[in-house]
PDB file of C-alpha atoms in Angstrom:
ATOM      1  CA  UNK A   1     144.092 116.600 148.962  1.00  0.00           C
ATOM      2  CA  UNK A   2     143.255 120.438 150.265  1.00  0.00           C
ATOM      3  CA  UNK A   3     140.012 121.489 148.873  1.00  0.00           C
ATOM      4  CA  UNK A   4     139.432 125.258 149.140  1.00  0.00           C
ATOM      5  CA  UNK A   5     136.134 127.486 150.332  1.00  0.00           C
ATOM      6  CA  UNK A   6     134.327 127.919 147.157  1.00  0.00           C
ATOM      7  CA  UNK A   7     135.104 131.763 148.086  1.00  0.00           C
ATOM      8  CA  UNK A   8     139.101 131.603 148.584  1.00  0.00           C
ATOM      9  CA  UNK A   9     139.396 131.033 144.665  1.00  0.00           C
ATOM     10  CA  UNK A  10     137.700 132.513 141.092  1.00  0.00           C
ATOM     11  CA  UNK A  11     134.665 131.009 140.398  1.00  0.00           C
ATOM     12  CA  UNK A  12     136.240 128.602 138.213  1.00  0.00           C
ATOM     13  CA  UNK A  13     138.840 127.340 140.172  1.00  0.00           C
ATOM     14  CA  UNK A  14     136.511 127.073 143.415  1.00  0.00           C
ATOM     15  CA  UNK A  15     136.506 123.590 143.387  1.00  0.00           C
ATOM     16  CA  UNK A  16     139.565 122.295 141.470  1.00  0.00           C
ATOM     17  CA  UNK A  17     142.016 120.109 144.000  1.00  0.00           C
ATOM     18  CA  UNK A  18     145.371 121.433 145.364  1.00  0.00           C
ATOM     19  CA  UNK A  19     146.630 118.003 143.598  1.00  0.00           C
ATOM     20  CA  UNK A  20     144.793 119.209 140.555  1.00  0.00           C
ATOM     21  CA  UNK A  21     146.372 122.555 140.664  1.00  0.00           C
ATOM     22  CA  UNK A  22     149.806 121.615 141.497  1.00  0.00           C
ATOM     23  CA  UNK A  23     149.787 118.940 138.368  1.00  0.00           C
ATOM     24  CA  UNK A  24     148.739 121.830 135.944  1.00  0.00           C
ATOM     25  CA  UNK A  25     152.158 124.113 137.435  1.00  0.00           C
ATOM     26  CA  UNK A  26     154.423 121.370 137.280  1.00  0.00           C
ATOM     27  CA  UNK A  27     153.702 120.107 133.899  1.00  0.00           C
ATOM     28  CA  UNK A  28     156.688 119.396 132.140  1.00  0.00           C
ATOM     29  CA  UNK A  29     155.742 121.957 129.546  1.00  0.00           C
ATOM     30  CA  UNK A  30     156.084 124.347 131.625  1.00  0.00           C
ATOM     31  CA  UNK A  31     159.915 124.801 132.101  1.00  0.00           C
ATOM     32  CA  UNK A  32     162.468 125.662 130.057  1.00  0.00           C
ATOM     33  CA  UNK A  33     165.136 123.454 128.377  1.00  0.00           C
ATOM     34  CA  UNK A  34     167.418 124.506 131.647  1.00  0.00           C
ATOM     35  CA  UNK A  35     164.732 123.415 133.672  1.00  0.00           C
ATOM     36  CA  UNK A  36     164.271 126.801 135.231  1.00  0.00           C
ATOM     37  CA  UNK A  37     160.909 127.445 136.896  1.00  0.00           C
ATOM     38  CA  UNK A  38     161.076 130.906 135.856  1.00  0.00           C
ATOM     39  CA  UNK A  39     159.404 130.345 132.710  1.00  0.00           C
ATOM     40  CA  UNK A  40     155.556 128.676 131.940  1.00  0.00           C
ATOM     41  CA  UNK A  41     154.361 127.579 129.046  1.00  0.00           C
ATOM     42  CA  UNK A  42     151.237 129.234 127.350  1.00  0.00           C
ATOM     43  CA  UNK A  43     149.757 125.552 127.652  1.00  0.00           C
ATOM     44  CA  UNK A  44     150.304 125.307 131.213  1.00  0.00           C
ATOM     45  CA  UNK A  45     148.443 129.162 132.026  1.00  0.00           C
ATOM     46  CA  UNK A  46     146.297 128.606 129.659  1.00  0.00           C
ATOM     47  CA  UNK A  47     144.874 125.172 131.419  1.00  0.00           C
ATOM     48  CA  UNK A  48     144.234 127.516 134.432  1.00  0.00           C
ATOM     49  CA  UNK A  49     142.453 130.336 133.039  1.00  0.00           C
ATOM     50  CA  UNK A  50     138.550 130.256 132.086  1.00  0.00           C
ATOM     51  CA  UNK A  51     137.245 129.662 128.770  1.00  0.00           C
ATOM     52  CA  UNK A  52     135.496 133.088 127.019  1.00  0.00           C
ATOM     53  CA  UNK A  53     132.141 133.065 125.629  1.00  0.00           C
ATOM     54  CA  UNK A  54     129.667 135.878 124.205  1.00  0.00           C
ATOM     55  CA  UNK A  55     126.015 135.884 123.982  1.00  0.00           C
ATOM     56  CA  UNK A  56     123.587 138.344 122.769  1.00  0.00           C
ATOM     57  CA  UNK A  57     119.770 138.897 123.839  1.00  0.00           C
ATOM     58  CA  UNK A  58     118.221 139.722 120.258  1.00  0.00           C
ATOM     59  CA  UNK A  59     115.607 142.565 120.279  1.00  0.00           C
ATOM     60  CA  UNK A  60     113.403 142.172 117.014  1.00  0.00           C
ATOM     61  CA  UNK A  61     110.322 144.193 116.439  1.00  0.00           C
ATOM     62  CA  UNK A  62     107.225 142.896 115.184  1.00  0.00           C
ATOM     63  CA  UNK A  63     103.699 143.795 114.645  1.00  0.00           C
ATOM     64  CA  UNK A  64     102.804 143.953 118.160  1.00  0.00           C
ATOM     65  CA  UNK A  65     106.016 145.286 119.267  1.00  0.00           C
ATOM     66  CA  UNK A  66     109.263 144.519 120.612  1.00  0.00           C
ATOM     67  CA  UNK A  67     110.297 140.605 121.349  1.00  0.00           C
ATOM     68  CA  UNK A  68     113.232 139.111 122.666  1.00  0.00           C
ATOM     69  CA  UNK A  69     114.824 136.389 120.287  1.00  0.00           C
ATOM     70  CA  UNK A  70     115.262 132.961 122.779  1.00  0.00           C
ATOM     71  CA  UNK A  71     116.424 129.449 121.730  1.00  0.00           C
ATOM     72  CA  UNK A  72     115.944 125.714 123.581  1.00  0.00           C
ATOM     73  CA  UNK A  73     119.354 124.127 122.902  1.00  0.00           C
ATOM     74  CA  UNK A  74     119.826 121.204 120.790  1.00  0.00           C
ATOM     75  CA  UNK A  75     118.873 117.990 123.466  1.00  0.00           C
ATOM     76  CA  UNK A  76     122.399 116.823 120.614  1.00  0.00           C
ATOM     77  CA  UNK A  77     124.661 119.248 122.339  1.00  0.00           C
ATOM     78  CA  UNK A  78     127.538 118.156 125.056  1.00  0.00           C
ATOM     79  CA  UNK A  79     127.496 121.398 126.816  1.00  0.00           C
ATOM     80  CA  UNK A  80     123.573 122.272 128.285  1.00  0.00           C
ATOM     81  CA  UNK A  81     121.450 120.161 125.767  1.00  0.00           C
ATOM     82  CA  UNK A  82     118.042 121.327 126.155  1.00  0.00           C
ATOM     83  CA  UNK A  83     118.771 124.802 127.871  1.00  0.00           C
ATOM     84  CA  UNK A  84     116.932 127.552 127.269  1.00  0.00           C
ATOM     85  CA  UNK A  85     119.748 130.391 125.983  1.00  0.00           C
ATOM     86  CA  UNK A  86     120.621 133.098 123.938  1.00  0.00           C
ATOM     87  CA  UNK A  87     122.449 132.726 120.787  1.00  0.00           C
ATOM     88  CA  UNK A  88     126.325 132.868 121.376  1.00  0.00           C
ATOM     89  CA  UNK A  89     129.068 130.624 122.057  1.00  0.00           C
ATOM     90  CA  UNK A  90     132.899 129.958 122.900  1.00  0.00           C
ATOM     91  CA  UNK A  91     135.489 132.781 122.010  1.00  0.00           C
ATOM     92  CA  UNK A  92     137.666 131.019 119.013  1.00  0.00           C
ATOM     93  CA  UNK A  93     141.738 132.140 119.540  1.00  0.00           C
ATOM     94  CA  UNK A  94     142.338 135.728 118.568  1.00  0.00           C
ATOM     95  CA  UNK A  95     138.757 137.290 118.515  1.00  0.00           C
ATOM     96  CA  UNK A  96     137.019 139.582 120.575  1.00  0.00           C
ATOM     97  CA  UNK A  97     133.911 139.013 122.161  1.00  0.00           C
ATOM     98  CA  UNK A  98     132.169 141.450 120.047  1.00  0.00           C
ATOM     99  CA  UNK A  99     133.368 139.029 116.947  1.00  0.00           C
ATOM    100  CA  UNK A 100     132.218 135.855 118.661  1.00  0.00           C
ATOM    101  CA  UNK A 101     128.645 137.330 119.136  1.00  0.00           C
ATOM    102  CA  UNK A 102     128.354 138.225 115.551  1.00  0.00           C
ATOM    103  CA  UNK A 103     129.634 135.023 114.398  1.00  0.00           C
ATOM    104  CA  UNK A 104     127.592 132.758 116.746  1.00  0.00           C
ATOM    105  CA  UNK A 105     124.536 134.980 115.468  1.00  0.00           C
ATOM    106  CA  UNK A 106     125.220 134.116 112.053  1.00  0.00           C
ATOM    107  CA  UNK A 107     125.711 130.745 112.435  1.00  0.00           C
ATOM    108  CA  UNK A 108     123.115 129.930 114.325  1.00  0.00           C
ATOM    109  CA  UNK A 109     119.976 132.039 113.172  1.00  0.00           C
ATOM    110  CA  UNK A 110     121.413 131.654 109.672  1.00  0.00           C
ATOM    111  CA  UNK A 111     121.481 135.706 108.850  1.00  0.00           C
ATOM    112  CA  UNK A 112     124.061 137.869 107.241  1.00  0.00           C
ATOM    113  CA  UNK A 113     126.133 140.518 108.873  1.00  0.00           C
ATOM    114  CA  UNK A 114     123.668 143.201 107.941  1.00  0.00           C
ATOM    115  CA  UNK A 115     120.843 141.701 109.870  1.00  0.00           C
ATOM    116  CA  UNK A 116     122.747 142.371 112.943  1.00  0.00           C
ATOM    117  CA  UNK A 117     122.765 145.511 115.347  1.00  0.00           C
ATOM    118  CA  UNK A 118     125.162 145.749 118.384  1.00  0.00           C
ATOM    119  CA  UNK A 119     122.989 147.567 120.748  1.00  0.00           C
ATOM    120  CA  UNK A 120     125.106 147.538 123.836  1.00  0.00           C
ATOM    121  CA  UNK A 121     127.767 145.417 125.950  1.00  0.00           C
ATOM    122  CA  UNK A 122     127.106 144.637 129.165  1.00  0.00           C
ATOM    123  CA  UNK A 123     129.231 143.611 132.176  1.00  0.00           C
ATOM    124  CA  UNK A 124     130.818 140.338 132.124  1.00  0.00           C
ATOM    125  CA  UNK A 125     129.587 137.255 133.981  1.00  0.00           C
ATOM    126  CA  UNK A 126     130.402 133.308 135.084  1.00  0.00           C
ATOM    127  CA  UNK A 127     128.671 131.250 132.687  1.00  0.00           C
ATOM    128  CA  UNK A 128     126.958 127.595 133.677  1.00  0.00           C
ATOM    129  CA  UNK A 129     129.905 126.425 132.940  1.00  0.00           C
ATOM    130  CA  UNK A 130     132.381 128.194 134.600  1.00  0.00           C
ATOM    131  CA  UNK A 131     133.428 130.645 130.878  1.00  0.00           C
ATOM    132  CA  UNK A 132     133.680 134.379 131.619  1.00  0.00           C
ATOM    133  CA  UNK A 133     130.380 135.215 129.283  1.00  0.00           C
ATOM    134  CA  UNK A 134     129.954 138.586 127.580  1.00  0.00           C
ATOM    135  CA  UNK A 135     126.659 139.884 127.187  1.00  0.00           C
ATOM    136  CA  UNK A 136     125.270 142.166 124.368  1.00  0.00           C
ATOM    137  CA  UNK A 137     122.208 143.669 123.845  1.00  0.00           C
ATOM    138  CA  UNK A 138     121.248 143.545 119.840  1.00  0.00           C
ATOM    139  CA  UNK A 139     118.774 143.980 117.245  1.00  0.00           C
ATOM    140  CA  UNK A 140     117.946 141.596 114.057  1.00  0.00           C
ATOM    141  CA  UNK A 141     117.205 143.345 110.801  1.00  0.00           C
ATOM    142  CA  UNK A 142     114.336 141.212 108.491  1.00  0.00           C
ATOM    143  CA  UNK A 143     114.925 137.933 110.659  1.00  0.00           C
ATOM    144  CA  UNK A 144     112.900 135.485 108.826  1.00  0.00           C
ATOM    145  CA  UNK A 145     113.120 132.831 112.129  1.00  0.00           C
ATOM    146  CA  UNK A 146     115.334 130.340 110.272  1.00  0.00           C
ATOM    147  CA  UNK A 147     117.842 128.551 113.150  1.00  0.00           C
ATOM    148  CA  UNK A 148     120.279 125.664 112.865  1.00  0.00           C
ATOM    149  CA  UNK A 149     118.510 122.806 113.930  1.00  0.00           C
ATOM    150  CA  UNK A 150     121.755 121.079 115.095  1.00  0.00           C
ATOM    151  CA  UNK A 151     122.315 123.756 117.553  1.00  0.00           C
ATOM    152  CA  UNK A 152     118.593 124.746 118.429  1.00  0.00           C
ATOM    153  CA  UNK A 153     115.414 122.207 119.007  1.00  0.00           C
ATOM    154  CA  UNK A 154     113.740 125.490 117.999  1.00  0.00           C
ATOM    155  CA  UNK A 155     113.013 129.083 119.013  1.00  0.00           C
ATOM    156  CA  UNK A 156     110.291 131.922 120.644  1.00  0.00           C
ATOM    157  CA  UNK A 157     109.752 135.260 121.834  1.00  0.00           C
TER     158      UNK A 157
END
C-alpha cells in the first residue's frame, strides 16, 4: 500500500491509501449495466470529494461596542466536542453556502431570519476536518444570547 506526500494530493485526500482509493473507483456502483468503465456513479465521486461546510463570525454591538459572537461546542458532539467555533455547520444537498450559514445561525442561536446580516464572504478554507469551509462575516439584529444547548456548552464575546 503506496501512501502519498501529504503535498502530491488535496488536503483531504493527503493521506487516504492507494488501496483506499482504488476500492472507491472500482466500486461496483460505479459501472454501467455493460460494465463499461466509462461511466461513475454519483456515489462513487461523491465518496472522493470533500464534505462543504459554512460558518459565520457574528459581529453584534453592544454597549461598549462591537463583539464577536463565539461558542464552546457541545463536549455531546461526534465531530470537535468541546471546540471553541463559530456557529455553522455541514452543507445539506442542494444549498449554497450562503443558505447553510443562515440556517446553522438559526438553529443554533435560536433567532429568526431577520436577526441576521450577511456582511461579507470570505475565501474558502480546509476545515479540522478535512470539509471545504466557507466563511462569512455577519451581524445579529436584537440577539438576546439564547443557544442550543445540545450543540453549544455555552457562549462569549
Amino acid at each position: 500500500m503506496t501512501k502519498h506526500p501529504p503535498n502530491a494530493l488535496p488536503s483531504f485526500a493527503a493521506h487516504m491509501e492507494e488501496k483506499t482509493l482504488i476500492q472507491i473507483l472500482q466500486n461496483t456502483d460505479a459501472y454501467t449495466a455493460t460494465g463499461s468503465p466509462s461511466y461513475v456513479s454519483p456515489k462513487a465521486v461523491s465518496q472522493l470529494i470533500p464534505p462543504r461546510a459554512a460558518v459565520c463570525a457574528p459581529l453584534l454591538f453592544r454597549e461598549d461596542g462591537w463583539h464577536l459572537l463565539y461558542e464552546v461546542r457541545s463536549k455531546k458532539l461526534s465531530m470537535q466536542p468541546g471546540d471553541i467555533s463559530f456557529p455553522g455547520g455541514h452543507t445539506e444537498s442542494g444549498e449554497r453556502s450562503r443558505d447553510t450559514v443562515i440556517r446553522e445561525l438559526q438553529e443554533e442561536l435560536l433567532i429568526t431570519r431577520d436577526q441576521i446580516t450577511l456582511l461579507k464572504k470570505l475565501p474558502k478554507l480546509i476545515g479540522p476536518g478535512g470539509a471545504i469551509v466557507t466563511p462569512y462575516i455577519g451581524m445579529l439584529h436584537q440577539y438576546d444570547g439564547s443557544f442550543d444547548h445540545s450543540e453549544s456548552a455555552h457562549i462569549f464575546t
